Short mmCIF file of C-alpha atoms and ligand atoms in Angstrom, two decimals:
data_model
loop_
_atom_site.label_atom_id
_atom_site.label_comp_id
_atom_site.label_asym_id
_atom_site.label_seq_id
_atom_site.Cartn_x
_atom_site.Cartn_y
_atom_site.Cartn_z
CA MET K 1 -7.22 6.75 -7.22
CA LYS K 2 -8.84 4.36 -4.79
CA ALA K 3 -5.43 2.97 -4.15
CA LEU K 4 -4.22 6.39 -3.29
CA ILE K 5 -7.01 7.05 -0.85
CA TYR K 6 -6.32 3.74 0.78
CA LEU K 7 -2.65 4.47 1.05
CA ILE K 8 -3.28 7.83 2.59
CA SER K 9 -5.77 6.50 5.08
CA LEU K 10 -3.35 3.76 5.97
CA LEU K 11 -0.68 6.34 6.61
CA PHE K 12 -3.02 8.41 8.72
CA VAL K 13 -3.24 5.47 11.06
CA GLY K 14 0.37 6.23 11.84
CA THR K 15 -0.39 9.85 12.64
CA SER K 16 -1.95 9.15 16.01
CA GLN K 17 1.15 7.23 17.02
CA ALA K 18 3.58 9.52 15.37
CA HIS K 19 5.50 10.11 18.57
CA ALA K 20 5.81 6.48 19.41
CA TRP K 21 6.64 5.08 16.06
CA GLU K 22 9.71 5.81 14.05
CA ALA K 23 7.81 5.26 10.89
CA PHE K 24 6.60 8.04 8.73
CA TYR K 25 3.37 9.77 8.29
CA VAL K 26 1.51 11.95 5.88
CA LEU K 27 0.02 15.00 7.49
CA LYS K 28 -3.30 16.52 6.61
CA PRO K 29 -2.45 19.89 5.09
CA GLY K 30 -3.62 21.86 8.12
CA GLU K 31 -1.57 19.78 10.51
CA LEU K 32 1.82 21.06 9.61
CA ARG K 33 1.71 24.42 11.24
CA PHE K 34 4.83 26.10 12.33
CA SER K 35 6.05 29.60 12.44
CA LYS K 36 9.46 31.12 12.21
CA ALA K 37 10.65 34.65 12.53
CA VAL K 38 9.40 36.31 9.35
CA ALA K 39 12.78 37.69 8.40
CA THR K 40 14.34 34.26 8.10
CA PHE K 41 11.44 32.38 6.65
CA SER K 42 10.25 34.76 3.96
CA GLN K 43 13.65 34.79 2.31
CA GLN K 44 13.82 31.15 1.44
CA ALA K 45 16.78 30.17 -0.62
CA ALA K 46 16.10 29.57 -4.26
CA PRO K 47 15.63 25.85 -4.93
CA ALA K 48 18.87 25.87 -6.92
CA ASP K 49 20.78 26.35 -3.71
CA CYS K 50 19.43 23.44 -1.79
CA ARG K 51 22.26 23.38 0.70
CA ALA K 52 21.68 27.01 1.66
CA ARG K 53 18.04 26.14 2.21
CA LEU K 54 18.91 23.86 5.13
CA LYS K 55 19.37 26.72 7.57
CA GLU K 56 16.08 28.23 6.44
CA ILE K 57 14.09 25.09 7.16
CA THR K 58 15.63 23.73 10.38
CA CYS K 59 13.18 24.34 13.18
CA ILE K 60 13.78 23.41 16.83
CA VAL K 61 10.47 22.47 18.45
CA ASN K 62 9.10 21.22 21.74
CA PRO K 63 6.67 18.29 21.77
CA ILE K 64 3.20 18.97 20.40
CA GLN K 65 0.88 19.91 23.26
CA ASP K 66 -2.18 20.85 21.29
CA PRO K 67 -2.35 19.48 17.74
CA LYS K 68 -4.31 22.56 16.66
CA GLU K 69 -1.57 24.93 17.70
CA SER K 70 1.20 26.07 15.45
CA ARG K 71 4.66 24.80 16.32
CA THR K 72 7.01 27.68 16.86
CA CYS K 73 10.62 27.37 15.78
CA GLN K 74 12.81 28.23 18.74
CA PRO K 75 15.55 30.84 18.52
CA GLY K 76 18.81 29.37 17.30
CA SER K 77 17.12 26.91 14.95
CA GLU K 78 19.62 27.73 12.21
CA THR K 79 22.48 26.52 14.44
CA MET K 80 21.25 22.98 13.76
CA ALA K 81 21.99 23.32 10.05
CA PRO K 82 25.77 22.70 9.98
CA ALA K 83 25.39 19.11 11.24
CA ILE K 84 22.86 18.45 8.50
CA GLU K 85 25.02 20.22 5.91
CA ARG K 86 27.86 17.82 6.70
CA ILE K 87 25.56 14.91 5.83
CA TYR K 88 24.18 16.74 2.78
CA ASP K 89 27.71 17.04 1.40
CA VAL K 90 28.20 13.28 1.19
CA LEU K 91 24.78 12.39 -0.24
CA PRO K 92 24.29 11.39 -3.87
CA PRO K 93 22.87 14.38 -5.84
CA LYS K 94 19.48 12.70 -6.27
CA LEU K 95 19.08 12.53 -2.52
CA GLN K 96 20.41 16.06 -2.03
CA GLN K 97 17.68 17.27 -4.34
CA THR K 98 14.97 16.10 -1.94
CA PHE K 99 15.92 19.01 0.31
CA CYS K 100 15.34 21.60 -2.42
CA GLY K 101 11.58 21.57 -1.96
CA MET K 102 11.42 20.42 1.65
CA THR K 103 9.11 22.51 3.79
CA VAL K 104 10.62 22.00 7.22
CA ILE K 105 13.07 19.89 9.21
CA PHE K 106 11.81 19.71 12.77
CA ILE K 107 14.52 19.23 15.35
CA GLU K 108 12.55 17.58 18.16
CA ASN K 109 13.62 18.56 21.68
CA ASP K 110 11.87 15.64 23.27
CA THR K 111 10.79 12.54 21.38
CA ASP K 112 11.02 8.77 21.80
CA VAL K 113 11.65 8.11 18.12
CA LEU K 114 14.81 8.70 16.12
CA ALA K 115 13.22 10.48 13.19
CA TYR K 116 10.24 10.62 10.87
CA ALA K 117 9.40 11.97 7.45
CA GLY K 118 6.54 12.34 5.05
CA VAL K 119 4.82 14.33 2.38
CA MET K 120 2.17 16.91 3.14
CA ALA K 121 -0.47 16.53 0.47
CA TRP K 122 -1.27 15.27 -2.99
CA ASP K 123 -2.26 17.68 -5.74
CA SER K 124 -5.02 17.08 -8.29
CA ASN K 125 -2.60 15.09 -10.47
CA SER K 126 -1.76 12.83 -7.54
CA GLU K 127 1.71 14.31 -7.28
CA ALA K 128 3.24 14.78 -3.84
CA LYS K 129 3.27 18.32 -2.50
CA GLY K 130 5.55 19.50 0.28
CA SER K 131 7.68 17.28 2.46
CA PHE K 132 9.02 17.35 5.96
CA MET K 133 11.37 15.52 8.22
CA GLY K 134 11.74 15.41 11.98
CA ILE K 135 14.90 14.38 13.82
CA ARG K 136 15.59 13.83 17.49
CA ARG K 137 17.69 16.76 18.63
CA ALA K 138 20.37 14.65 20.32
CA LEU K 139 21.20 13.03 16.97
CA VAL K 140 21.86 16.42 15.42
CA GLU K 141 23.75 17.96 18.32
CA GLN K 142 25.79 15.04 19.56
CA ASN K 143 27.92 12.94 17.36
CA TYR K 144 26.39 9.59 18.31
CA ASP K 145 27.87 6.76 16.31
CA ALA K 146 25.69 4.43 14.27
CA THR K 147 26.66 1.39 16.35
CA SER K 148 25.22 2.94 19.51
CA VAL K 149 22.06 4.36 18.00
CA LEU K 150 21.05 1.58 15.62
CA GLY K 151 22.24 -1.13 18.01
CA TRP K 152 20.03 0.35 20.71
CA LYS K 153 17.09 0.37 18.33
CA GLU K 154 17.76 -3.24 17.25
CA GLN K 155 17.55 -4.35 20.87
CA LYS K 156 14.11 -2.75 21.20
CA ALA K 157 12.73 -5.51 18.98
CA PHE K 158 13.62 -8.01 21.70
CA GLY K 159 11.86 -6.09 24.45
CA LEU K 160 15.04 -4.58 25.88
CA LYS K 161 14.65 -1.11 27.28
CA ALA K 162 18.04 0.45 27.73
CA PRO K 163 18.61 4.17 28.14
CA PRO K 164 19.44 5.81 24.80
CA PHE K 165 21.81 4.80 23.20
CA VAL K 166 23.16 1.91 25.24
CA HIS K 167 23.65 -1.76 24.24
CA LEU K 168 22.61 -4.28 26.90
CA PRO K 169 24.85 -7.35 27.15
CA GLU K 170 21.97 -9.83 26.84
CA GLY K 171 20.77 -8.50 23.47
CA PRO K 172 22.16 -8.73 19.95
CA ARG K 173 25.23 -6.61 19.35
CA THR K 174 25.28 -4.38 16.32
CA SER K 175 28.49 -3.07 14.86
CA ILE K 176 28.37 -0.46 12.13
CA VAL K 177 30.93 1.63 10.29
CA LEU K 178 29.38 4.28 8.08
CA PRO K 179 31.22 5.76 5.09
CA ALA K 180 33.84 8.29 6.20
CA SER K 181 32.93 7.28 9.78
CA LEU K 182 30.03 9.70 9.84
CA SER K 183 27.60 9.65 12.74
CA ALA K 184 24.26 7.87 13.07
CA LEU K 185 22.63 11.02 11.69
CA HIS K 186 23.91 9.99 8.24
CA TYR K 187 22.01 6.68 8.31
CA VAL K 188 18.90 8.28 9.81
CA ILE K 189 18.70 11.07 7.21
CA VAL K 190 19.16 8.71 4.26
CA HIS K 191 16.46 6.42 5.67
CA GLU K 192 14.00 9.30 6.01
CA LEU K 193 14.78 10.65 2.53
CA GLY K 194 13.96 7.11 1.39
CA HIS K 195 10.42 7.50 2.73
CA ILE K 196 9.92 10.79 0.89
CA LEU K 197 11.26 9.40 -2.39
CA ASP K 198 9.07 6.32 -1.95
CA PHE K 199 5.93 8.46 -1.54
CA ALA K 200 6.76 10.90 -4.33
CA ASN K 201 7.57 8.13 -6.82
CA ARG K 202 5.21 5.40 -5.62
CA ALA K 203 7.91 2.82 -5.18
CA ASN K 204 5.45 1.08 -2.91
CA ASN K 205 2.22 0.96 -4.80
CA PHE K 206 -1.06 -0.88 -4.64
CA ALA K 207 -3.42 -1.66 -7.44
CA CYS K 208 -6.89 -2.83 -7.94
CA PRO K 209 -7.09 -5.20 -10.93
CA PRO K 210 -9.22 -3.55 -13.66
CA GLY K 211 -12.94 -4.12 -13.31
CA GLU K 212 -12.66 -5.79 -9.93
CA THR K 213 -13.94 -4.68 -6.60
CA CYS K 214 -11.13 -5.34 -4.18
CA ASN K 215 -9.73 -4.17 -0.92
CA LEU K 216 -6.70 -2.48 -2.50
CA ASN K 217 -4.38 -4.73 -0.65
CA VAL K 218 -2.77 -5.96 -3.83
CA PRO K 219 0.75 -4.73 -4.60
CA ALA K 220 0.95 -3.17 -8.07
CA PRO K 221 2.96 -5.21 -10.57
CA GLU K 222 6.55 -3.95 -10.83
CA SER K 223 6.23 -2.06 -7.54
CA TRP K 224 8.71 -2.39 -4.70
CA THR K 225 5.88 -3.88 -2.66
CA ALA K 226 5.41 -6.72 -5.13
CA LEU K 227 8.96 -7.96 -4.53
CA SER K 228 8.40 -9.17 -0.98
CA TRP K 229 4.89 -8.34 0.19
CA GLU K 230 1.54 -10.04 -0.29
CA THR K 231 -0.33 -7.16 1.37
CA PRO K 232 0.92 -4.05 3.20
CA GLU K 233 0.67 -6.06 6.39
CA LYS K 234 2.08 -9.41 5.35
CA PRO K 235 5.18 -10.65 3.52
CA LYS K 236 4.82 -13.05 0.60
CA SER K 237 4.85 -16.68 1.68
CA ASN K 238 8.46 -17.18 0.57
CA GLN K 239 9.50 -14.21 2.71
CA LEU K 240 7.40 -15.03 5.73
CA PHE K 241 9.01 -16.79 8.69
CA PRO K 242 7.49 -18.10 11.93
CA LEU K 243 8.79 -15.38 14.27
CA TRP K 244 7.79 -12.57 11.88
CA SER K 245 4.41 -12.27 13.63
CA LYS K 246 6.18 -11.20 16.84
CA LEU K 247 8.35 -8.57 15.17
CA CYS K 248 7.52 -5.18 16.64
CA PHE K 249 9.54 -2.13 17.69
CA TYR K 250 7.13 0.41 19.13
CA ASP K 251 3.76 0.18 20.94
CA CYS K 252 3.74 -3.60 20.83
CA LYS K 253 1.05 -5.99 21.94
CA GLU K 254 3.38 -8.90 21.45
CA GLN K 255 7.13 -8.87 20.98
CA LEU K 256 10.12 -11.11 20.49
CA SER K 257 12.09 -12.05 23.58
CA VAL K 258 15.83 -12.36 24.06
CA ALA K 259 15.34 -16.15 24.24
CA GLU K 260 14.10 -16.06 20.63
CA MET K 261 17.00 -14.02 19.32
CA GLU K 262 19.02 -16.89 17.79
CA ASP K 263 15.97 -18.34 16.03
CA PHE K 264 14.87 -14.92 14.85
CA TYR K 265 18.10 -14.09 13.02
CA ARG K 266 18.35 -17.62 11.61
CA GLN K 267 14.87 -17.17 10.15
CA LEU K 268 15.44 -13.61 8.91
CA THR K 269 18.72 -14.36 7.15
CA PRO K 270 17.40 -16.29 4.11
CA THR K 271 14.74 -13.62 3.42
CA ASP K 272 15.23 -10.54 1.23
CA PHE K 273 14.73 -8.18 4.17
CA ILE K 274 18.02 -6.42 4.62
CA THR K 275 17.56 -5.52 8.29
CA THR K 276 15.23 -6.47 11.12
CA TYR K 277 13.47 -3.13 10.69
CA ALA K 278 13.04 -3.70 6.96
CA ALA K 279 10.79 -6.67 7.72
CA VAL K 280 8.30 -4.46 9.57
CA SER K 281 6.46 -3.02 6.55
CA PRO K 282 6.92 -2.37 2.80
CA TRP K 283 7.75 1.28 3.63
CA GLU K 284 10.47 0.44 6.12
CA ASP K 285 11.69 -2.26 3.73
CA PHE K 286 12.13 0.41 1.06
CA ALA K 287 13.75 3.00 3.35
CA GLU K 288 16.20 0.49 4.83
CA SER K 289 17.09 -0.94 1.42
CA LEU K 290 17.65 2.49 -0.08
CA THR K 291 19.91 3.31 2.86
CA PHE K 292 21.94 0.15 2.27
CA HIS K 293 22.16 0.92 -1.42
CA VAL K 294 23.53 4.39 -0.71
CA MET K 295 25.94 3.25 2.02
CA ALA K 296 27.19 0.26 0.04
CA GLN K 297 28.55 2.59 -2.65
CA HIS K 298 31.39 3.14 -0.21
CA ALA K 299 33.95 0.42 0.42
CA ASP K 300 34.32 1.33 4.08
CA PHE K 301 30.67 0.62 4.97
CA GLU K 302 30.19 -2.25 7.46
CA TYR K 303 27.10 -3.55 9.21
CA GLN K 304 27.20 -6.62 11.41
CA ILE K 305 24.88 -8.19 13.94
CA GLN K 306 26.23 -10.58 16.50
CA THR K 307 24.40 -12.97 18.79
CA PRO K 308 26.09 -15.30 21.28
CA PHE K 309 26.06 -18.09 18.68
CA ALA K 310 26.24 -16.43 15.29
CA SER K 311 27.31 -13.38 13.38
CA TYR K 312 25.57 -11.82 10.39
CA ASP K 313 27.20 -9.56 7.83
CA LEU K 314 24.42 -7.40 6.40
CA LYS K 315 26.69 -5.55 3.97
CA LYS K 316 27.53 -8.90 2.39
CA LYS K 317 23.83 -9.79 2.38
CA TRP K 318 23.03 -6.59 0.48
CA ASP K 319 25.80 -7.24 -2.05
CA ASN K 320 24.20 -10.60 -2.82
CA LEU K 321 20.58 -9.54 -2.71
CA GLY K 322 19.91 -9.77 -6.46
CA ILE K 323 16.49 -8.52 -7.52
CA LYS K 324 15.99 -6.00 -4.74
CA LYS K 325 19.43 -4.52 -5.29
CA ILE K 326 18.80 -4.21 -9.02
CA TRP K 327 15.34 -2.73 -8.43
CA MET K 328 16.87 -0.09 -6.18
CA GLN K 329 19.62 0.68 -8.69
CA ASP K 330 17.00 1.14 -11.43
CA PHE K 331 14.91 3.31 -9.12
CA LEU K 332 17.78 5.69 -8.45
CA ASN K 333 18.54 5.82 -12.18
CA ARG K 334 15.00 6.98 -12.89
CA ASP K 335 14.10 10.56 -13.52
CA LEU K 336 12.86 10.84 -9.94
CA LYS K 337 9.97 13.01 -8.83
CA TYR K 338 10.26 15.26 -5.81
CA PRO K 339 7.43 16.74 -3.78
CA THR K 340 6.71 20.18 -5.19
CA PRO K 341 7.53 22.96 -2.73
CA LEU K 342 4.60 24.53 -0.89
CA LYS K 343 4.12 28.16 -1.75
ZN1 ZN T 1 11.28 4.65 8.67
#
């Protein structure tokens, strides 16, 4: 239980930066306020028809002005559903099912991040209750390719500030082909579903050894966290590399520079972190790895990073990742838990 409280408080830290940090956050129950025309929202699709539910839960919103105010879904919110339905149709059934109990998908008119996701509360049995996702509107409306969007984000880690979604010539070049050549939205949605499945099933989990007073920084045995992380803030020594301490995407005090790019990728490559973003935290590690697992089921998936002096094939890295790949396979073979729908 203590572990749970710690985890939640840790996640709340993200809440204040929610608009500047693509991560994820857990909302306090009262925080997720939104309203939709009664006629559409009271007739929610039965959970059996999870695809039909998508148009009930898409909700176009403007940025939060006053956190106490309810967010109103703008007219035409349901027109955002078809783009999400196209992604839904190619997802494995266990990921599709996450939408069955989802409370809302915010389509953000104006946000710096690509997307976010989380669960809303924990019930008395410590089971997740309610879930939500938010996606930058441009990703839903315009068919941006994964190379542009994820390549732009990759360059952020090196302090490059290009307009969305442009690659600057001095930064690393990312080249991605998603299964069936779907847009970046495919990658983004799978990543965010990864966060929700992580929370609902405690893939990342922390334990306090029995009878000990501790700071709950210890990954639980058998957890995803235990594979690569010593604490939520620090990789295990065999996964840690010198430039890791400068790795930061959003709201950074210190950051990598373009001059460090070659060294950075050389150091990241022998680790078990599948992408640069995966090395940020155990939660991003899980979401990125789950995304690779899902994408790598398809032979046409490609993901490469190129620097002036080297090229890295991340699809090949995933195929050879061993323990993490097996852990993820086992996870998706489990009888997964989903956040229970909010009444
Ligand atoms: Zn994330």
